[in-house]
Amino acid sequence: MKIFRILGPMLLALPAFAASSGASEPFSLLGISAGKGGASLSVPMQIVILLTLMTLLPAAVMSITPFLRIVVVLHFLRQALGTQSTPSNQVLLGLALFLALIVMQPVVMDMYHQGWEPMENGQLTAAQAFDAGTKPLQGFLVKYAREKDIKLFLELSHAPAPRTPSDLDLKILIPAYILSELKTGFQIGAVLFLPFLVIDLVVASVTLSIGMVQLPPVMISAPFKILLFVLVDGWNLVVGSLMKSFYS
């Protein structure tokens, strides 16, 4: 995958800087030369920046990708089924991660081709590569961020209104996208709850009418909810609907 082509050279270059301390040729890390004549950043500082970016990577994956909406919906689905910790958190997070990678693969490839490749070939500086590489991400965030949420953060940051959506900064788009995805995830989760709520109400009414108070109604309705979910092939429907929501 392209992401490994991006991270691979970075990680492989880390042990090389120790051996190159006595070499006459300039050392390069993250596309920034660290030679005597034109070093813009020292090698230790570049390593600190790289490690900092790697620590922020999980938060970025969870916040600015479809992972957020998917994991919220899957959590609501598990709560609606009443299966407690089945599937486990690891399974839900793994499923959400791979589904998010499927959606984000074209965006990541565009970022790689527009930002990293030109910088690697010496056609763009690091700042220019960052601006060019974030354009596909901005387009993705603008597509799913609600106008109301964007307006809210424009007011909070006292930023001027942009002339076009492409002029929006990431500091505005990212929190607006997170709020929009949370609302969408909660809306889908509420819709998922409705059929299972009906089953709970029916089972509770029947058990109370016949005087069966020894067992909680939730325990009696759980097998019926699981059976209904299996009969309609629920995982296929839920995952298919989630993925189609990002391609509509």
Short mmCIF file of C-alpha atoms in Angstrom, two decimals:
data_model
loop_
_atom_site.label_atom_id
_atom_site.label_comp_id
_atom_site.label_asym_id
_atom_site.label_seq_id
_atom_site.Cartn_x
_atom_site.Cartn_y
_atom_site.Cartn_z
CA MET A 1 0.00 0.00 0.00
CA LYS A 2 1.01 3.60 -0.56
CA ILE A 3 1.05 4.40 3.14
CA PHE A 4 3.82 1.86 3.69
CA ARG A 5 5.78 3.39 0.81
CA ILE A 6 5.52 6.71 2.65
CA LEU A 7 6.37 5.51 6.16
CA GLY A 8 8.87 2.86 5.10
CA PRO A 9 11.68 5.19 3.91
CA MET A 10 11.21 7.31 7.03
CA LEU A 11 11.66 4.40 9.41
CA LEU A 12 14.50 2.86 7.45
CA ALA A 13 16.36 6.16 7.48
CA LEU A 14 16.46 6.39 11.27
CA PRO A 15 19.41 4.03 11.87
CA ALA A 16 21.30 5.49 8.94
CA PHE A 17 21.93 8.88 10.50
CA ALA A 18 24.24 7.39 13.15
CA ALA A 19 26.52 5.90 10.54
CA SER A 20 26.52 9.03 8.42
CA SER A 21 27.83 11.37 11.12
CA GLY A 22 31.35 11.15 9.75
CA ALA A 23 30.44 11.09 6.07
CA SER A 24 31.08 14.01 3.79
CA GLU A 25 27.78 13.70 1.87
CA PRO A 26 24.73 15.47 3.30
CA PHE A 27 22.18 13.33 5.05
CA SER A 28 18.48 13.62 4.19
CA LEU A 29 15.51 12.68 6.31
CA LEU A 30 11.85 13.41 5.50
CA GLY A 31 13.05 15.04 2.28
CA ILE A 32 15.00 17.75 4.17
CA SER A 33 18.74 17.90 3.66
CA ALA A 34 20.91 18.00 6.75
CA GLY A 35 24.22 18.85 5.19
CA LYS A 36 26.64 21.49 6.47
CA GLY A 37 25.82 24.05 3.80
CA GLY A 38 22.03 24.06 3.62
CA ALA A 39 20.62 22.34 6.67
CA SER A 40 17.24 23.76 7.54
CA LEU A 41 16.64 21.38 10.44
CA SER A 42 19.08 19.29 12.42
CA VAL A 43 18.76 15.51 12.27
CA PRO A 44 17.71 15.15 15.95
CA MET A 45 15.00 17.77 15.40
CA GLN A 46 13.73 15.92 12.33
CA ILE A 47 13.57 12.69 14.33
CA VAL A 48 11.64 14.46 17.10
CA ILE A 49 9.18 15.80 14.52
CA LEU A 50 8.80 12.34 12.97
CA LEU A 51 8.15 10.66 16.31
CA THR A 52 5.66 13.39 17.24
CA LEU A 53 3.78 12.86 13.99
CA MET A 54 3.71 9.12 14.59
CA THR A 55 2.18 9.64 18.06
CA LEU A 56 -0.51 11.85 16.52
CA LEU A 57 -1.25 9.35 13.75
CA PRO A 58 -3.80 7.25 15.75
CA ALA A 59 -5.73 10.39 16.72
CA ALA A 60 -5.74 11.52 13.08
CA VAL A 61 -6.97 8.12 11.88
CA MET A 62 -9.80 8.16 14.43
CA SER A 63 -10.81 11.79 13.82
CA ILE A 64 -10.43 12.69 10.14
CA THR A 65 -11.39 9.40 8.49
CA PRO A 66 -14.65 7.42 8.21
CA PHE A 67 -13.41 5.44 11.22
CA LEU A 68 -15.31 7.83 13.50
CA ARG A 69 -18.74 7.27 11.97
CA ILE A 70 -18.24 3.53 11.53
CA VAL A 71 -17.11 2.84 15.09
CA VAL A 72 -19.98 4.92 16.55
CA VAL A 73 -22.56 3.01 14.48
CA LEU A 74 -21.06 -0.37 15.37
CA HIS A 75 -21.10 0.55 19.05
CA PHE A 76 -24.79 1.51 18.86
CA LEU A 77 -25.52 -1.73 17.02
CA ARG A 78 -23.91 -3.79 19.76
CA GLN A 79 -25.88 -1.90 22.40
CA ALA A 80 -29.12 -2.43 20.47
CA LEU A 81 -28.49 -6.16 20.19
CA GLY A 82 -27.85 -6.35 23.92
CA THR A 83 -24.90 -8.72 23.49
CA GLN A 84 -22.78 -6.84 26.06
CA SER A 85 -19.16 -7.25 24.90
CA THR A 86 -19.77 -9.41 21.82
CA PRO A 87 -18.26 -8.60 19.37
CA SER A 88 -15.34 -7.37 21.44
CA ASN A 89 -13.93 -3.87 21.18
CA GLN A 90 -10.89 -5.19 19.32
CA VAL A 91 -13.08 -6.77 16.64
CA LEU A 92 -15.19 -3.64 16.18
CA LEU A 93 -12.13 -1.38 16.04
CA GLY A 94 -10.41 -3.69 13.56
CA LEU A 95 -13.48 -3.81 11.31
CA ALA A 96 -13.88 -0.03 11.48
CA LEU A 97 -10.18 0.48 10.69
CA PHE A 98 -10.17 -1.68 7.56
CA LEU A 99 -13.44 -0.20 6.32
CA ALA A 100 -11.99 3.28 6.81
CA LEU A 101 -8.87 2.28 4.86
CA ILE A 102 -11.02 1.18 1.93
CA VAL A 103 -12.73 4.58 1.81
CA MET A 104 -9.55 6.59 2.38
CA GLN A 105 -7.29 4.72 -0.05
CA PRO A 106 -8.02 7.03 -3.05
CA VAL A 107 -7.54 10.10 -0.85
CA VAL A 108 -4.23 8.82 0.55
CA MET A 109 -2.99 7.97 -2.95
CA ASP A 110 -3.84 11.47 -4.18
CA MET A 111 -2.03 12.98 -1.19
CA TYR A 112 0.98 10.80 -1.94
CA HIS A 113 1.11 11.72 -5.64
CA GLN A 114 0.44 15.44 -5.16
CA GLY A 115 2.56 16.07 -2.07
CA TRP A 116 5.15 13.43 -1.24
CA GLU A 117 6.31 12.42 -4.73
CA PRO A 118 7.06 16.00 -5.93
CA MET A 119 8.95 16.73 -2.68
CA GLU A 120 10.88 13.48 -3.02
CA ASN A 121 11.87 14.45 -6.57
CA GLY A 122 12.94 17.93 -5.48
CA GLN A 123 10.14 19.69 -7.33
CA LEU A 124 8.50 21.16 -4.20
CA THR A 125 9.69 22.35 -0.83
CA ALA A 126 8.32 20.79 2.35
CA ALA A 127 5.84 23.65 2.87
CA GLN A 128 4.64 23.51 -0.73
CA ALA A 129 4.33 19.73 -0.56
CA PHE A 130 2.25 20.01 2.61
CA ASP A 131 -0.12 22.49 0.96
CA ALA A 132 -0.44 20.35 -2.17
CA GLY A 133 -0.77 17.09 -0.24
CA THR A 134 -3.56 18.36 2.00
CA LYS A 135 -5.78 19.42 -0.92
CA PRO A 136 -7.33 15.93 -1.38
CA LEU A 137 -7.92 15.69 2.38
CA GLN A 138 -9.58 19.11 2.38
CA GLY A 139 -11.85 18.01 -0.45
CA PHE A 140 -12.84 14.89 1.50
CA LEU A 141 -13.55 16.84 4.70
CA VAL A 142 -15.57 19.52 2.88
CA LYS A 143 -17.72 16.83 1.29
CA TYR A 144 -18.94 15.44 4.64
CA ALA A 145 -18.71 18.46 6.96
CA ARG A 146 -22.00 20.25 7.49
CA GLU A 147 -22.24 23.92 6.64
CA LYS A 148 -23.69 24.65 10.09
CA ASP A 149 -20.67 23.14 11.84
CA ILE A 150 -18.23 24.96 9.56
CA LYS A 151 -20.01 28.24 10.31
CA LEU A 152 -19.79 27.53 14.04
CA PHE A 153 -16.00 27.13 14.02
CA LEU A 154 -15.56 30.10 11.71
CA GLU A 155 -17.35 32.19 14.34
CA LEU A 156 -15.39 30.66 17.22
CA SER A 157 -12.04 31.27 15.53
CA HIS A 158 -13.07 34.74 14.28
CA ALA A 159 -11.85 33.73 10.83
CA PRO A 160 -13.16 35.53 7.75
CA ALA A 161 -15.68 33.67 5.62
CA PRO A 162 -13.93 31.95 2.71
CA ARG A 163 -14.94 32.70 -0.86
CA THR A 164 -14.91 29.01 -1.84
CA PRO A 165 -14.94 25.76 0.17
CA SER A 166 -11.37 25.05 -0.98
CA ASP A 167 -10.21 28.15 0.95
CA LEU A 168 -11.18 26.63 4.31
CA ASP A 169 -8.31 25.85 6.67
CA LEU A 170 -7.84 22.44 8.23
CA LYS A 171 -8.21 23.97 11.69
CA ILE A 172 -11.82 24.75 10.71
CA LEU A 173 -12.56 21.66 8.66
CA ILE A 174 -11.31 19.00 11.08
CA PRO A 175 -13.48 19.90 14.13
CA ALA A 176 -16.45 20.61 11.84
CA TYR A 177 -16.01 17.19 10.22
CA ILE A 178 -15.82 15.50 13.64
CA LEU A 179 -19.07 17.12 14.80
CA SER A 180 -20.79 16.24 11.53
CA GLU A 181 -19.68 12.62 11.71
CA LEU A 182 -20.79 12.33 15.34
CA LYS A 183 -24.25 13.59 14.43
CA THR A 184 -24.49 11.26 11.43
CA GLY A 185 -23.32 8.30 13.50
CA PHE A 186 -25.89 9.03 16.23
CA GLN A 187 -28.65 9.37 13.63
CA ILE A 188 -27.81 6.00 12.09
CA GLY A 189 -27.52 4.46 15.56
CA ALA A 190 -30.97 5.75 16.54
CA VAL A 191 -32.49 4.20 13.42
CA LEU A 192 -30.77 0.89 14.21
CA PHE A 193 -32.22 0.94 17.71
CA LEU A 194 -35.86 1.17 16.58
CA PRO A 195 -36.55 -2.44 15.42
CA PHE A 196 -34.80 -3.89 18.46
CA LEU A 197 -36.70 -1.50 20.73
CA VAL A 198 -39.97 -2.79 19.29
CA ILE A 199 -38.93 -6.34 20.15
CA ASP A 200 -38.07 -5.28 23.71
CA LEU A 201 -41.47 -3.60 24.12
CA VAL A 202 -43.38 -6.60 22.79
CA VAL A 203 -41.48 -9.07 24.97
CA ALA A 204 -41.86 -6.84 28.05
CA SER A 205 -45.64 -6.52 27.44
CA VAL A 206 -46.07 -10.28 27.01
CA THR A 207 -44.03 -11.20 30.07
CA LEU A 208 -45.87 -8.69 32.28
CA SER A 209 -49.28 -9.80 31.00
CA ILE A 210 -48.63 -13.45 31.90
CA GLY A 211 -47.02 -12.55 35.20
CA MET A 212 -43.51 -13.78 34.34
CA VAL A 213 -41.36 -11.58 36.54
CA GLN A 214 -38.66 -14.10 37.40
CA LEU A 215 -36.54 -13.24 34.33
CA PRO A 216 -35.72 -9.74 33.07
CA PRO A 217 -37.45 -8.96 29.76
CA VAL A 218 -34.07 -8.00 28.25
CA MET A 219 -32.76 -11.52 28.81
CA ILE A 220 -35.80 -13.03 27.08
CA SER A 221 -35.74 -10.63 24.13
CA ALA A 222 -31.99 -11.02 23.44
CA PRO A 223 -32.29 -14.36 21.55
CA PHE A 224 -35.14 -12.96 19.41
CA LYS A 225 -33.11 -9.87 18.50
CA ILE A 226 -30.07 -11.94 17.60
CA LEU A 227 -32.23 -14.34 15.54
CA LEU A 228 -33.83 -11.45 13.66
CA PHE A 229 -30.43 -9.88 13.01
CA VAL A 230 -29.05 -13.15 11.66
CA LEU A 231 -32.09 -13.89 9.48
CA VAL A 232 -31.92 -10.52 7.70
CA ASP A 233 -28.11 -10.81 7.32
CA GLY A 234 -27.66 -7.74 9.50
CA TRP A 235 -23.88 -7.38 9.29
CA ASN A 236 -24.02 -7.27 5.51
CA LEU A 237 -26.82 -4.71 5.55
CA VAL A 238 -25.21 -2.46 8.16
CA VAL A 239 -21.72 -2.52 6.67
CA GLY A 240 -23.06 -2.15 3.13
CA SER A 241 -25.21 0.83 4.07
CA LEU A 242 -22.33 2.45 5.94
CA MET A 243 -19.95 2.11 3.03
CA LYS A 244 -22.52 3.33 0.50
CA SER A 245 -23.08 6.44 2.62
CA PHE A 246 -19.51 7.52 1.79
CA TYR A 247 -19.93 7.01 -1.96
CA SER A 248 -23.30 8.72 -2.39
#
